[in-house]
Short mmCIF file of C-alpha atoms and ligand atoms in Angstrom, two decimals:
data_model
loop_
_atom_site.label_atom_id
_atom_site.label_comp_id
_atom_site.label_asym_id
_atom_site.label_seq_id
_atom_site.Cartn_x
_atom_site.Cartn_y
_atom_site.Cartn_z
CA UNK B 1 36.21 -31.93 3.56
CA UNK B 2 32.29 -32.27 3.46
CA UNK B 3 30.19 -29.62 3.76
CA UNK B 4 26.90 -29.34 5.61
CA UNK B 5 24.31 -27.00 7.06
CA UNK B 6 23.24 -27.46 10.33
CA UNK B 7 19.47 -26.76 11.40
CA UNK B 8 17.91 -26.05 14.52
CA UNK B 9 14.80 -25.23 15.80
CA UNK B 10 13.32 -25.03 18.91
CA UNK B 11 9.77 -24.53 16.97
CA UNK B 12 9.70 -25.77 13.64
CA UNK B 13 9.54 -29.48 12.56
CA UNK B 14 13.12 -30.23 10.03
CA UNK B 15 10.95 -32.58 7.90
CA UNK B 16 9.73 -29.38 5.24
CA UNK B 17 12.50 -27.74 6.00
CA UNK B 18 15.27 -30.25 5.37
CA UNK B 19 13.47 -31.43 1.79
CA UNK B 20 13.21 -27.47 0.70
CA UNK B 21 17.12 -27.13 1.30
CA UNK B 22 17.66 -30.59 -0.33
CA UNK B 23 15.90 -29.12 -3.92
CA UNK B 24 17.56 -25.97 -3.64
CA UNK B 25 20.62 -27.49 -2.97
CA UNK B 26 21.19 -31.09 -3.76
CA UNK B 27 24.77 -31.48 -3.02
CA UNK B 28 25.07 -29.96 0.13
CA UNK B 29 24.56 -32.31 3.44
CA UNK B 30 21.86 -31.05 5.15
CA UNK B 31 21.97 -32.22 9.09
CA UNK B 32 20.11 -31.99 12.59
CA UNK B 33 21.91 -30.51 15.12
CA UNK B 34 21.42 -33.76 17.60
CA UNK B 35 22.49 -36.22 14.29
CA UNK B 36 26.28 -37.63 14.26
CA UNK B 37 28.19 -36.07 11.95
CA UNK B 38 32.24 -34.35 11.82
CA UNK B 39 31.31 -30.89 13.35
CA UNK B 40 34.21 -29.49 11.27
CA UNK B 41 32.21 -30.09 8.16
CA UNK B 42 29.49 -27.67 9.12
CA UNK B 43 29.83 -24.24 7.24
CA UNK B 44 26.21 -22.75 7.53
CA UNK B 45 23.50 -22.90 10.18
CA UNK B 46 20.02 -22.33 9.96
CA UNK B 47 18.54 -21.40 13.29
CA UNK B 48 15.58 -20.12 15.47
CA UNK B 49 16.65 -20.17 19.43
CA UNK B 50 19.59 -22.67 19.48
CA UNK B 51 20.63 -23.49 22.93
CA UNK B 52 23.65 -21.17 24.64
CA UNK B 53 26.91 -22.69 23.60
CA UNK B 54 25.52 -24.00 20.45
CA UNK B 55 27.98 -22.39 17.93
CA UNK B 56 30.89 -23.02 19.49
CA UNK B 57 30.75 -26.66 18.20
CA UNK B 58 31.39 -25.25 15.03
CA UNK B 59 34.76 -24.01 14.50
CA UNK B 60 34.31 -23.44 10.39
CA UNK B 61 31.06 -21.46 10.77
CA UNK B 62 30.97 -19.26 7.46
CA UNK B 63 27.13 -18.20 7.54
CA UNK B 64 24.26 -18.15 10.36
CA UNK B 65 20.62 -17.52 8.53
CA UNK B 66 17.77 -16.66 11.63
CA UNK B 67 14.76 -18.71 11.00
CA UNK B 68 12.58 -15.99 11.05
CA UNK B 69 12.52 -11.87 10.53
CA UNK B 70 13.14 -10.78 14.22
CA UNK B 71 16.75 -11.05 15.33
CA UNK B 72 16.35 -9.68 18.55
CA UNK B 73 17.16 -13.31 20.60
CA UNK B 74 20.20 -14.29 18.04
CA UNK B 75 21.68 -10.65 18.43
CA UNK B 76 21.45 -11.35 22.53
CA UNK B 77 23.45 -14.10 22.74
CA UNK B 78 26.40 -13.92 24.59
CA UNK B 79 28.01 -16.85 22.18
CA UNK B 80 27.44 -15.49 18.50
CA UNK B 81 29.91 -16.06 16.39
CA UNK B 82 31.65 -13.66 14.26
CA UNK B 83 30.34 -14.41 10.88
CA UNK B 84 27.97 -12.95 8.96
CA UNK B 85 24.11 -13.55 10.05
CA UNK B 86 21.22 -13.18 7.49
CA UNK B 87 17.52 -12.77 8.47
CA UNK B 88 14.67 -14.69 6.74
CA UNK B 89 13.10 -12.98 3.68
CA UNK B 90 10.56 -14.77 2.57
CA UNK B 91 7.28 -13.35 0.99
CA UNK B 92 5.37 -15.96 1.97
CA UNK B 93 5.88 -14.93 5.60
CA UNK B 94 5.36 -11.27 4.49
CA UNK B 95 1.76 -12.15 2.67
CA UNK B 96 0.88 -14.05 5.60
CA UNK B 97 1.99 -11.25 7.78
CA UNK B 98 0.17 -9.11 5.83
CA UNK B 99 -3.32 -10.99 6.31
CA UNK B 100 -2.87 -11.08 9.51
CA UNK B 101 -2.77 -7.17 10.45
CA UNK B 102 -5.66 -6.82 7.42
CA UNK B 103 -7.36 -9.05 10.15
CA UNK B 104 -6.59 -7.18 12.90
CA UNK B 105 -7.27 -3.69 11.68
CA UNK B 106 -10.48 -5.09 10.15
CA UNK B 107 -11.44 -6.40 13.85
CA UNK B 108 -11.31 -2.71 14.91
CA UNK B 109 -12.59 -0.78 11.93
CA UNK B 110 -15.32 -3.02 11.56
CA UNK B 111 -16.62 -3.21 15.32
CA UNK B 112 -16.33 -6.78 15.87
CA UNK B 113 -15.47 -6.55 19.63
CA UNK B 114 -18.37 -4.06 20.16
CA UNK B 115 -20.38 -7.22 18.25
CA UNK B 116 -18.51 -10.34 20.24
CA UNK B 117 -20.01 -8.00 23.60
CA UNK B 118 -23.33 -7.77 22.30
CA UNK B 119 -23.80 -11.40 21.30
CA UNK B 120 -22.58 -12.33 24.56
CA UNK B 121 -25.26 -10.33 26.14
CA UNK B 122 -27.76 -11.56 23.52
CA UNK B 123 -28.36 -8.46 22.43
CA UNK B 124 -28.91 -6.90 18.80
CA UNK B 125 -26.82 -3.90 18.30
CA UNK B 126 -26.55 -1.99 15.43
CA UNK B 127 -23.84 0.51 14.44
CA UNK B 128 -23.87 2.15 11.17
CA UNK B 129 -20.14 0.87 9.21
CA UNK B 130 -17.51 3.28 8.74
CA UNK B 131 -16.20 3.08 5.08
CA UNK B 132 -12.06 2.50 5.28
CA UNK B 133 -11.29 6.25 3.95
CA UNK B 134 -12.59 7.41 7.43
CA UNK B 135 -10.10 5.08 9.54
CA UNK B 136 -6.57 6.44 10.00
CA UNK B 137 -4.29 3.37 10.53
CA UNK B 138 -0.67 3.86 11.56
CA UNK B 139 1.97 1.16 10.54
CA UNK B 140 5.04 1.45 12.73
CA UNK B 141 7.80 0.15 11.00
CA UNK B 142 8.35 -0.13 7.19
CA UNK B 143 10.29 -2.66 6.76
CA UNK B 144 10.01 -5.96 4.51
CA UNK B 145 6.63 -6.95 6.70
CA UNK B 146 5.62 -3.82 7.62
CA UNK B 147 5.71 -2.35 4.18
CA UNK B 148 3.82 -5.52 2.49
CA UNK B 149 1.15 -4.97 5.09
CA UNK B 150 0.55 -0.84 4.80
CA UNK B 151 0.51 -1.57 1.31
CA UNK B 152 -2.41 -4.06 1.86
CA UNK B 153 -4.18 -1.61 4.26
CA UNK B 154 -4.15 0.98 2.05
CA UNK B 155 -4.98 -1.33 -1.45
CA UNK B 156 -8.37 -1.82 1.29
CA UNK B 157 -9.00 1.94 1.45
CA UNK B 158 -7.54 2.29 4.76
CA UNK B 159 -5.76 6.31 4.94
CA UNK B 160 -2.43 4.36 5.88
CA UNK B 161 0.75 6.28 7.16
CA UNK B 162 3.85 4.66 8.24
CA UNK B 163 7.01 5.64 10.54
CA UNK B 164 10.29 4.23 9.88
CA UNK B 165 14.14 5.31 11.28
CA UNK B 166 14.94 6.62 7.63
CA UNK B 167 12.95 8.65 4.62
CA UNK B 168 10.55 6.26 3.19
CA UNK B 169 8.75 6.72 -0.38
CA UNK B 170 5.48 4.13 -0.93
CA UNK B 171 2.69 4.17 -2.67
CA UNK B 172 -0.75 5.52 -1.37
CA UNK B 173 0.65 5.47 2.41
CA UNK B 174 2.11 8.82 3.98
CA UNK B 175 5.75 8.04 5.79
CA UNK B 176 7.27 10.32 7.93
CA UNK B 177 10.21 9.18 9.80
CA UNK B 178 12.78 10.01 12.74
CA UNK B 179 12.06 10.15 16.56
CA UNK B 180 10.69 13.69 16.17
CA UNK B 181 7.68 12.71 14.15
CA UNK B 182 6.65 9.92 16.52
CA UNK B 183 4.38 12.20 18.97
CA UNK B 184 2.52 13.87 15.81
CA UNK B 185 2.24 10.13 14.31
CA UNK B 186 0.51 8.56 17.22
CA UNK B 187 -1.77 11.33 17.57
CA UNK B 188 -2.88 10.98 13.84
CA UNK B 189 -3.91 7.46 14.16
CA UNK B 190 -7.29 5.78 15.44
CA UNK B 191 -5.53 1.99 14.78
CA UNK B 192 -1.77 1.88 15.79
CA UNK B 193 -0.17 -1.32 14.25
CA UNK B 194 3.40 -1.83 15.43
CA UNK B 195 5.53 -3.94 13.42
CA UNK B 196 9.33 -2.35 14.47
CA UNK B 197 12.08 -5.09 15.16
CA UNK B 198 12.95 -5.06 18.92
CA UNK B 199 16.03 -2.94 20.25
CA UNK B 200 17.52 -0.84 23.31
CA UNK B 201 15.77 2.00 20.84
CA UNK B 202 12.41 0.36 20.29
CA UNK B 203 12.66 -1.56 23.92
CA UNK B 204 9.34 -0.01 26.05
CA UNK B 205 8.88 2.82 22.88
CA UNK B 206 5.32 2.51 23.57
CA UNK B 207 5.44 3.74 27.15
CA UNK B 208 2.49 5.17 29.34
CA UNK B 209 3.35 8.59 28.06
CA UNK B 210 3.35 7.51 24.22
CA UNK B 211 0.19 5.61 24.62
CA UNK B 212 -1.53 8.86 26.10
CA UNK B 213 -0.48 10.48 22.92
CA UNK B 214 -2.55 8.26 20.97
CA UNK B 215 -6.05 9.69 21.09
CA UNK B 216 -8.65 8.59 22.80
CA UNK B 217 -10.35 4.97 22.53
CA UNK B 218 -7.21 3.82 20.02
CA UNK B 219 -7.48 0.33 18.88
CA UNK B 220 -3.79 -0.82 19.09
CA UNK B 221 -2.20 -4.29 17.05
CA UNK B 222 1.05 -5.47 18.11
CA UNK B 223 2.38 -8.49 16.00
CA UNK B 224 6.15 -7.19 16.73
CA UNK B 225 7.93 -8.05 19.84
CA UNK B 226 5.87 -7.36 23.14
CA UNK B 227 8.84 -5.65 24.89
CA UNK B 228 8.01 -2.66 22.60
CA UNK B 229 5.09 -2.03 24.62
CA UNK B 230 5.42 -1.39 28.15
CA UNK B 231 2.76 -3.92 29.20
CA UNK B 232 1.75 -2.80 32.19
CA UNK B 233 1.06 0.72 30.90
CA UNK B 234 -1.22 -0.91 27.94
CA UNK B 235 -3.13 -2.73 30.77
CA UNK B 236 -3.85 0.54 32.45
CA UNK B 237 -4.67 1.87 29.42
CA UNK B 238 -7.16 -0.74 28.22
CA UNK B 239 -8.61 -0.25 32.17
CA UNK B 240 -9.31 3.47 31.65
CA UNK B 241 -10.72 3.44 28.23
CA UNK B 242 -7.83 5.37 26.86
CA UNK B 243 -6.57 2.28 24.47
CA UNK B 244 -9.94 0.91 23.52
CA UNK B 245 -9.06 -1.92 22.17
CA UNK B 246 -6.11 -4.30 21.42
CA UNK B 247 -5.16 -7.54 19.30
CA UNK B 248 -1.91 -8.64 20.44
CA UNK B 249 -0.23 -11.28 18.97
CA UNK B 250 3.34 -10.78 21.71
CA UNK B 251 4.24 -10.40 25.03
CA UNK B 252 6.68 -9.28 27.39
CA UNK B 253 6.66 -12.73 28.77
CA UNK B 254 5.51 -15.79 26.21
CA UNK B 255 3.64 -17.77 26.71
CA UNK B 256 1.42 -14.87 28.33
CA UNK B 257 1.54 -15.98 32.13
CA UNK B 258 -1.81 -17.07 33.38
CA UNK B 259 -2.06 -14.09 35.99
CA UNK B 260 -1.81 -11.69 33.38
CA UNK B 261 -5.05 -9.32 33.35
CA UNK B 262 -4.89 -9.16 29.71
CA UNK B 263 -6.34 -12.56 29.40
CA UNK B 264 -9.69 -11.58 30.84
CA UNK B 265 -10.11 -7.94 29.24
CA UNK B 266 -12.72 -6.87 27.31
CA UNK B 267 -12.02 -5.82 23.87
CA UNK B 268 -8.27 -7.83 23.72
CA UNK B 269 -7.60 -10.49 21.42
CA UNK B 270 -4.99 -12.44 22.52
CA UNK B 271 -3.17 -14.76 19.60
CA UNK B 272 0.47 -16.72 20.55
CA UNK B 273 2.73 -15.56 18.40
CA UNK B 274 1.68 -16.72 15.16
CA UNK B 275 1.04 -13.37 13.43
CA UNK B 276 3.50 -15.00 10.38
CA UNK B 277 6.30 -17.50 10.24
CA UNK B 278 8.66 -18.60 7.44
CA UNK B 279 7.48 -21.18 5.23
CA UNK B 280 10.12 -23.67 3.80
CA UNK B 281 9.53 -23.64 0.19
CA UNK B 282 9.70 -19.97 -0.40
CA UNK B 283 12.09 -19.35 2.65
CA UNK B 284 14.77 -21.58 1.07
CA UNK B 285 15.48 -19.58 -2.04
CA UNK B 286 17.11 -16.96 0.14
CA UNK B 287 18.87 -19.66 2.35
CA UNK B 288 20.17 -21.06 -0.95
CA UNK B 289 20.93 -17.74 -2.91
CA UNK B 290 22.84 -16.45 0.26
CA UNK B 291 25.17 -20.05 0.58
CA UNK B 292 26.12 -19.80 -3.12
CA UNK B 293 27.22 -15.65 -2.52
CA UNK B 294 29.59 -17.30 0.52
CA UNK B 295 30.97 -19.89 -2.11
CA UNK B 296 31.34 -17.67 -4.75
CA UNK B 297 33.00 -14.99 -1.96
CA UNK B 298 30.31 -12.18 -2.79
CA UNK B 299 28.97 -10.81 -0.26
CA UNK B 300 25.35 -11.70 1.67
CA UNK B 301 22.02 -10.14 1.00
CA UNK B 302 19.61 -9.68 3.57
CA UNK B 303 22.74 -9.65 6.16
CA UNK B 304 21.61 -8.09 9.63
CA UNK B 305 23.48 -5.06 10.86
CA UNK B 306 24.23 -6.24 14.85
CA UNK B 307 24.97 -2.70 15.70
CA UNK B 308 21.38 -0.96 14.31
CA UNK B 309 19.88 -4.21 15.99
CA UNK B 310 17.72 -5.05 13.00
P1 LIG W 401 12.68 -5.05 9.06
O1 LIG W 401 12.64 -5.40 7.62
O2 LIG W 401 13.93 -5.25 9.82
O3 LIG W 401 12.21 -3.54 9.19
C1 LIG W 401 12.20 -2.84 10.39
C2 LIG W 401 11.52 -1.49 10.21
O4 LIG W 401 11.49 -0.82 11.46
C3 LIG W 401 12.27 -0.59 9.23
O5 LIG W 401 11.38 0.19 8.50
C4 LIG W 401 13.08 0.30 10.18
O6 LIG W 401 13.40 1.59 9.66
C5 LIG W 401 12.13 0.46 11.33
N1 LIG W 401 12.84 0.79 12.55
C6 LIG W 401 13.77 0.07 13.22
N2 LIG W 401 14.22 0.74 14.30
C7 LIG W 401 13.58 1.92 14.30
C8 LIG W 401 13.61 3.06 15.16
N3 LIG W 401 14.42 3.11 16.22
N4 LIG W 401 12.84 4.10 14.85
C9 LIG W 401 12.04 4.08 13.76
N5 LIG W 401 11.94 3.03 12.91
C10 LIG W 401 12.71 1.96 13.19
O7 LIG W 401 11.55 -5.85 9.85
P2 LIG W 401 10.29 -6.66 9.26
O8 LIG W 401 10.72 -7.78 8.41
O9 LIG W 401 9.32 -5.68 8.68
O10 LIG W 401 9.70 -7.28 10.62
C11 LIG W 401 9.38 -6.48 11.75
C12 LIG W 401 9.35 -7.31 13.00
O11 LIG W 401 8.21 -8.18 13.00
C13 LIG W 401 10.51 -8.30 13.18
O12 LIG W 401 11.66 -7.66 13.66
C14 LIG W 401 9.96 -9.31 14.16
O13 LIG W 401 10.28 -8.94 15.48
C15 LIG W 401 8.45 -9.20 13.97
N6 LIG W 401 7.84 -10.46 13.49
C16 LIG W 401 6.82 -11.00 14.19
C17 LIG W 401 6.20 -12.13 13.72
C18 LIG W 401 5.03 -12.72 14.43
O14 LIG W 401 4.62 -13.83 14.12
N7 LIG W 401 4.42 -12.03 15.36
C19 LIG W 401 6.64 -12.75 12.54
C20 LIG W 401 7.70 -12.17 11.86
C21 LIG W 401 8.29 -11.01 12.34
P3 LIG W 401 14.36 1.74 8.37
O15 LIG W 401 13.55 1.19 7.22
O16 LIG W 401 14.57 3.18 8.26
O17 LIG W 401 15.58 0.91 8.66
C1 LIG W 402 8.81 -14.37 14.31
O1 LIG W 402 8.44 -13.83 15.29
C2 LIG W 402 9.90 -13.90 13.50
O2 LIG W 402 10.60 -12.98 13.94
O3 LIG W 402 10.10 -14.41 12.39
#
């Protein structure tokens, strides 16, 4: 019987893809989920938001990689198969990750809102720089991305501290962990980044009684999920001052509906969804290392556990 990986996505174009998994692995037939083909033959799929029914076609299913780090969607579905399911590790996607919240928590350390008001208003306004040892920046979540990016925060200068579910030990950044350390953690830090994959435990974490604990005129960076944040609390937030500013890169609802008053707020940059994605050349040596562990019957790395969520 043939054997063949099946790709879908509702977001990526195959083309990269489809030549990456070709040079990693030659002998396997890579397909498109809408090309002809035996569905028997298909063994692994590699997937970002197939449509519902999707893996029933395939009754010899052996692997199902995510096409990306957040599992949340997959881990909804009503029609997942029973097989193992592997996330994408990539450190592409983690460096570009990590750029991306440097960005961010550079916006906000370095007063570039403050400076994007002033221009508007044609006005010259001067306000002495903070050096990055005086900026507390809080990374929640310190996992593969979040890690890569505290790291990168605190190779800037940045006094970095992280929260995670279990003890954490890294370099330069101070980790405390556990739901008991959250209300002391968001209290600590000026710039909140949250980088947690979305659960029912991280689902509306951030809610109007968490934000208050942040102190006052918080810069907050979400490049997670948006349902972390309960929305419309962070909106009245942002309205009283309270969150000062924001640079949000998800939603509760993508693509951010038009009547949403985050659009028009002073202070919020508003990004869609691009924070980081997986990039096929580097992305495929996981792909490929994880089909040769099902071959050789060893078992997955990078496998997602669907009962922590993550
Ligand atoms: P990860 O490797 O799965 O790590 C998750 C981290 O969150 C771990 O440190 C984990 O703690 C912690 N965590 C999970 N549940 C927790 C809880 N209830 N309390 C405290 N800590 C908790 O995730 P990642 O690769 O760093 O990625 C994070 C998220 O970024 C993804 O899930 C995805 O949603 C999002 N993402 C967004 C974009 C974008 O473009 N915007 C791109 C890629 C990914 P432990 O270490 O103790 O397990
Ligand atoms: C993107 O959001 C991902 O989870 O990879």
């Amino acid at each position: 019987m043939a054997e063949a990986l099946v790709f879908h996505s509702d977001l990526d174009s195959p083309e990269p893809w489809i030549a990456a998994l070709k040079a990693e692995l030659p002998w396997l037939e890579i397909r498109l989920s809408n090309a002809p083909g035996d569905d028997r033959d298909v063994r692994y799929a590699l997937v970002w938001r197939p449509p519902l029914g999707f893996f029933s076609r395939f009754p010899n299913l052996e692997l199902v990689t995510n096409l990306g780090a957040g599992v949340d969607a997959l881990l909804a579905r009503p029609d997942l198969p029973e097989v193992p399911i592997a996330r994408i590790s990539d450190p592409e996607m983690s460096r570009m990750m990590a750029s991306f919240v440097l960005f961010a928590v550079l916006r906000h350390a370095r007063d570039i809102p403050a400076f994007e008001r002033a221009q508007r208003e044609r006005r010259w306004h001067f306000i002495t720089p903070r050096t990055a040892g005086e900026i507390s920046v809080g990374v929640l979540g310190l996992g593969e991305l979040g890690s890569t990016a505290a790291l990168e925060l605190a190779r800037q200068g940045f006094r970095v501290s992280g929260w995670s579910r279990s003890p954490k030990d890294l370099p330069g950044i101070a980790c405390v962990n556990g739901m008991e350390a959250l209300d002391g953690f968001l209290a600590a830090n000026e710039i909140l980044v949250v980088m947690l994959p979305l659960t029912p435990q991280t689902r509306h974490l951030l809610d109007a009684r968490r934000l208050a604990a942040l102190p006052r005129g918080a810069k907050l960076v979400n490049v997670a999920r948006g349902p972390i944040i309960d929305e419309a609390a962070l909106v009245e937030a942002l309205r009283s001052g309270h969150v000062a500013e924001a640079t949000l890169d998800v939603f509760e609802t993508e693509p951010l509906p038009q009547e949403s008053p985050l659009w028009g707020m002073d202070g919020v940059l508003i990004t869609p969804h691009l924070a980081s994605m997986a990039i096929p050349k580097s992305a495929c040596a996981q792909v490929a290392a994880n089909i040769r562990r099902i071959r050789a019957g060893e078992p997955i790395a990078q496998r997602v556990d669907a009962a922590r969520g993550y």
